[in-house]
Amino acid sequence: MPARQSNRSGAGHLLAADALYRKGLVDDAIGLSYHPEAEMMEEVRANLAAHGAADFTPQMAFLAALEKAAPHAEVDAALADFRAAVATAQAPQAAEVKSRFAAMVVVTKAAAEYQGSIEAGSVNDAMAYHEAHAFLAIARDLATGLQADPLASKAAGRALEVLAEADTAFGDMAQTTLEARNPAILLAIAARLELIGSTVR
């Protein structure tokens, strides 16, 4: 997985963990926050070194904040620090418009997590469900950032319109009871974003 996509995926894991923590699902939040380190951080470090970018991984104070049951404000601050470090690490590649748009592949991951979170018409995996929602938030951030680039502004606007439809796959995310809807919603959005991305040069 390219460094940019690994970084976005890692940020998505931590966004989901933050949402779980806010709902009092502390064990799930801690478990999910281990995912970036377990799944991809070795690869991310290698890619950062290859591009001469700073290693932001020591700044992952987010997990420590969860483990000590820190107040929400401290957890949010640690998450913000992590996301800022990711942005700094990616700065040397920021001009690669097509690469930035391609990072919206996280929507495909969102669709897979959402589909895997549902069994027999009910949500049976809150972690995966929250991951799906977080990956979509990452994709929206990407598209919003690309709107300012003349090479991608039109495609980014179309992407945001498509991503807005993703809300229909979720109920009220502030609630502890999660609604299982049709996984095909996100699968279709992922396919449409891929088509939009193919127009970016």
CSV table of C-alpha atoms in Angstrom, one decimal:
chain,number,residue,atom,x,y,z
A,1,MET,CA,0.0,0.0,0.0
A,2,PRO,CA,1.4,3.4,-0.9
A,3,ALA,CA,2.5,5.6,2.0
A,4,ARG,CA,-0.3,8.1,1.4
A,5,GLN,CA,-3.0,5.4,1.5
A,6,SER,CA,-1.5,3.8,4.6
A,7,ASN,CA,-1.4,7.2,6.4
A,8,ARG,CA,-5.0,7.9,5.5
A,9,SER,CA,-6.1,4.4,6.6
A,10,GLY,CA,-4.2,4.8,9.9
A,11,ALA,CA,-6.0,8.2,10.5
A,12,GLY,CA,-9.3,6.5,9.7
A,13,HIS,CA,-8.7,3.8,12.4
A,14,LEU,CA,-8.0,6.5,15.0
A,15,LEU,CA,-11.0,8.6,14.0
A,16,ALA,CA,-13.2,5.5,14.5
A,17,ALA,CA,-11.5,4.8,17.9
A,18,ASP,CA,-12.2,8.4,19.0
A,19,ALA,CA,-15.9,7.9,18.2
A,20,LEU,CA,-16.0,4.6,20.1
A,21,TYR,CA,-14.3,6.3,23.1
A,22,ARG,CA,-16.9,9.0,23.1
A,23,LYS,CA,-19.6,6.4,23.4
A,24,GLY,CA,-17.9,4.8,26.4
A,25,LEU,CA,-16.7,1.8,24.4
A,26,VAL,CA,-13.2,2.1,25.8
A,27,ASP,CA,-12.0,-1.4,25.2
A,28,ASP,CA,-13.1,-1.3,21.6
A,29,ALA,CA,-11.4,2.1,21.1
A,30,ILE,CA,-8.1,0.9,22.5
A,31,GLY,CA,-8.2,-2.3,20.4
A,32,LEU,CA,-8.9,-0.3,17.3
A,33,SER,CA,-6.2,2.2,18.0
A,34,TYR,CA,-3.6,-0.6,17.9
A,35,HIS,CA,-4.5,-1.3,14.3
A,36,PRO,CA,-2.3,1.3,12.6
A,37,GLU,CA,0.8,0.0,14.4
A,38,ALA,CA,-0.1,-3.7,13.9
A,39,GLU,CA,-1.2,-3.5,10.3
A,40,MET,CA,0.8,-0.8,8.5
A,41,MET,CA,3.2,1.4,10.5
A,42,GLU,CA,6.4,-0.6,9.7
A,43,GLU,CA,5.5,-0.1,6.0
A,44,VAL,CA,4.7,3.6,6.6
A,45,ARG,CA,8.0,4.2,8.3
A,46,ALA,CA,9.9,2.6,5.4
A,47,ASN,CA,7.9,4.7,2.8
A,48,LEU,CA,8.5,7.9,4.8
A,49,ALA,CA,12.2,7.2,4.9
A,50,ALA,CA,12.3,6.5,1.2
A,51,HIS,CA,10.7,9.9,0.4
A,52,GLY,CA,12.9,11.7,2.9
A,53,ALA,CA,9.9,12.6,5.1
A,54,ALA,CA,9.8,12.9,8.8
A,55,ASP,CA,8.7,9.9,10.9
A,56,PHE,CA,5.6,11.0,12.6
A,57,THR,CA,4.8,7.6,14.2
A,58,PRO,CA,6.4,8.4,17.6
A,59,GLN,CA,3.8,11.2,17.9
A,60,MET,CA,1.0,8.6,18.3
A,61,ALA,CA,0.1,9.7,21.8
A,62,PHE,CA,-3.5,9.0,21.0
A,63,LEU,CA,-3.2,5.4,22.3
A,64,ALA,CA,-1.6,6.5,25.6
A,65,ALA,CA,-4.5,9.0,26.1
A,66,LEU,CA,-7.0,6.2,25.7
A,67,GLU,CA,-5.2,3.8,27.9
A,68,LYS,CA,-5.1,6.2,30.8
A,69,ALA,CA,-8.8,7.1,30.3
A,70,ALA,CA,-8.0,10.7,29.6
A,71,PRO,CA,-10.8,13.3,29.2
A,72,HIS,CA,-12.3,13.6,25.7
A,73,ALA,CA,-10.5,17.0,25.2
A,74,GLU,CA,-7.1,15.4,25.7
A,75,VAL,CA,-8.0,12.4,23.4
A,76,ASP,CA,-9.2,14.8,20.7
A,77,ALA,CA,-6.0,16.9,21.0
A,78,ALA,CA,-3.8,13.8,20.6
A,79,LEU,CA,-5.8,12.8,17.5
A,80,ALA,CA,-5.4,16.3,16.1
A,81,ASP,CA,-1.6,16.2,16.7
A,82,PHE,CA,-1.5,12.8,14.9
A,83,ARG,CA,-3.4,14.1,11.9
A,84,ALA,CA,-1.2,17.2,11.7
A,85,ALA,CA,1.9,15.0,11.7
A,86,VAL,CA,0.5,13.0,8.9
A,87,ALA,CA,-0.2,16.1,6.8
A,88,THR,CA,3.4,17.3,7.5
A,89,ALA,CA,4.8,14.0,6.4
A,90,GLN,CA,2.8,14.0,3.2
A,91,ALA,CA,3.7,17.6,2.3
A,92,PRO,CA,6.5,16.6,-0.1
A,93,GLN,CA,4.0,14.7,-2.2
A,94,ALA,CA,1.2,17.3,-2.0
A,95,ALA,CA,1.6,18.3,-5.6
A,96,GLU,CA,0.8,14.9,-6.9
A,97,VAL,CA,-2.9,15.5,-7.6
A,98,LYS,CA,-3.7,12.2,-9.1
A,99,SER,CA,-2.0,10.4,-6.2
A,100,ARG,CA,-4.1,12.5,-3.7
A,101,PHE,CA,-7.3,11.7,-5.5
A,102,ALA,CA,-6.3,8.0,-5.6
A,103,ALA,CA,-6.1,8.0,-1.9
A,104,MET,CA,-9.9,8.1,-1.8
A,105,VAL,CA,-9.5,4.3,-2.2
A,106,VAL,CA,-10.3,4.4,1.5
A,107,VAL,CA,-13.9,4.4,0.4
A,108,THR,CA,-13.5,0.9,-0.9
A,109,LYS,CA,-12.1,0.0,2.5
A,110,ALA,CA,-15.1,1.7,4.1
A,111,ALA,CA,-17.5,-0.4,2.0
A,112,ALA,CA,-15.7,-3.6,3.0
A,113,GLU,CA,-15.7,-2.7,6.7
A,114,TYR,CA,-19.4,-1.7,6.6
A,115,GLN,CA,-20.4,-5.0,4.8
A,116,GLY,CA,-18.3,-7.0,7.3
A,117,SER,CA,-20.0,-5.2,10.3
A,118,ILE,CA,-23.4,-6.5,9.4
A,119,GLU,CA,-24.8,-10.0,10.0
A,120,ALA,CA,-28.4,-11.1,9.6
A,121,GLY,CA,-29.6,-7.6,9.2
A,122,SER,CA,-28.0,-6.2,12.4
A,123,VAL,CA,-24.7,-4.5,13.2
A,124,ASN,CA,-22.6,-7.1,15.0
A,125,ASP,CA,-19.2,-5.4,14.8
A,126,ALA,CA,-19.3,-1.8,16.2
A,127,MET,CA,-15.6,-1.4,15.5
A,128,ALA,CA,-15.9,-2.1,11.8
A,129,TYR,CA,-19.0,0.0,11.5
A,130,HIS,CA,-17.2,3.0,13.0
A,131,GLU,CA,-14.2,2.4,10.8
A,132,ALA,CA,-16.4,2.6,7.7
A,133,HIS,CA,-17.8,5.9,8.9
A,134,ALA,CA,-14.4,7.3,9.7
A,135,PHE,CA,-12.9,6.2,6.3
A,136,LEU,CA,-15.7,8.2,4.6
A,137,ALA,CA,-14.8,11.2,6.7
A,138,ILE,CA,-11.2,10.9,5.5
A,139,ALA,CA,-12.4,10.7,1.9
A,140,ARG,CA,-14.4,13.9,2.4
A,141,ASP,CA,-11.4,15.7,3.8
A,142,LEU,CA,-9.4,14.6,0.8
A,143,ALA,CA,-12.0,15.8,-1.7
A,144,THR,CA,-12.4,19.1,0.2
A,145,GLY,CA,-8.7,19.8,0.0
A,146,LEU,CA,-8.6,19.0,-3.7
A,147,GLN,CA,-11.3,21.5,-4.5
A,148,ALA,CA,-8.7,24.3,-4.2
A,149,ASP,CA,-6.6,22.7,-6.9
A,150,PRO,CA,-7.5,23.8,-10.5
A,151,LEU,CA,-6.4,20.4,-11.8
A,152,ALA,CA,-8.9,18.5,-9.6
A,153,SER,CA,-11.5,21.0,-8.5
A,154,LYS,CA,-14.3,19.8,-10.8
A,155,ALA,CA,-13.7,16.1,-10.0
A,156,ALA,CA,-13.4,16.9,-6.3
A,157,GLY,CA,-16.8,18.7,-6.4
A,158,ARG,CA,-18.3,15.7,-8.0
A,159,ALA,CA,-16.7,13.4,-5.4
A,160,LEU,CA,-18.2,15.4,-2.6
A,161,GLU,CA,-21.6,15.1,-4.1
A,162,VAL,CA,-21.3,11.4,-4.3
A,163,LEU,CA,-19.8,11.1,-0.8
A,164,ALA,CA,-22.8,13.0,0.6
A,165,GLU,CA,-25.0,10.0,-0.4
A,166,ALA,CA,-23.0,7.9,2.0
A,167,ASP,CA,-24.9,9.3,4.9
A,168,THR,CA,-27.9,7.2,3.9
A,169,ALA,CA,-25.9,4.1,4.9
A,170,PHE,CA,-25.8,5.2,8.5
A,171,GLY,CA,-28.2,6.3,11.2
A,172,ASP,CA,-27.5,8.8,14.0
A,173,MET,CA,-23.8,8.0,14.8
A,174,ALA,CA,-24.2,9.8,18.1
A,175,GLN,CA,-26.3,7.0,19.4
A,176,THR,CA,-25.0,3.7,20.8
A,177,THR,CA,-27.6,1.7,18.8
A,178,LEU,CA,-26.2,1.3,15.3
A,179,GLU,CA,-28.5,0.9,12.2
A,180,ALA,CA,-27.7,-1.7,9.6
A,181,ARG,CA,-28.6,-0.6,6.1
A,182,ASN,CA,-27.8,-1.7,2.6
A,183,PRO,CA,-24.0,-2.3,2.1
A,184,ALA,CA,-24.6,-1.8,-1.6
A,185,ILE,CA,-24.8,2.0,-1.0
A,186,LEU,CA,-21.1,2.3,-0.2
A,187,LEU,CA,-20.0,-0.3,-2.8
A,188,ALA,CA,-21.8,1.9,-5.4
A,189,ILE,CA,-20.2,5.0,-4.1
A,190,ALA,CA,-16.7,3.5,-4.2
A,191,ALA,CA,-17.2,2.5,-7.9
A,192,ARG,CA,-18.5,5.9,-8.8
A,193,LEU,CA,-15.5,7.6,-7.1
A,194,GLU,CA,-13.1,5.3,-9.1
A,195,LEU,CA,-14.7,6.5,-12.3
A,196,ILE,CA,-14.4,10.2,-11.2
A,197,GLY,CA,-10.8,9.6,-10.3
A,198,SER,CA,-10.0,8.3,-13.7
A,199,THR,CA,-10.7,11.7,-15.1
A,200,VAL,CA,-8.0,13.3,-13.0
A,201,ARG,CA,-4.6,13.7,-14.7
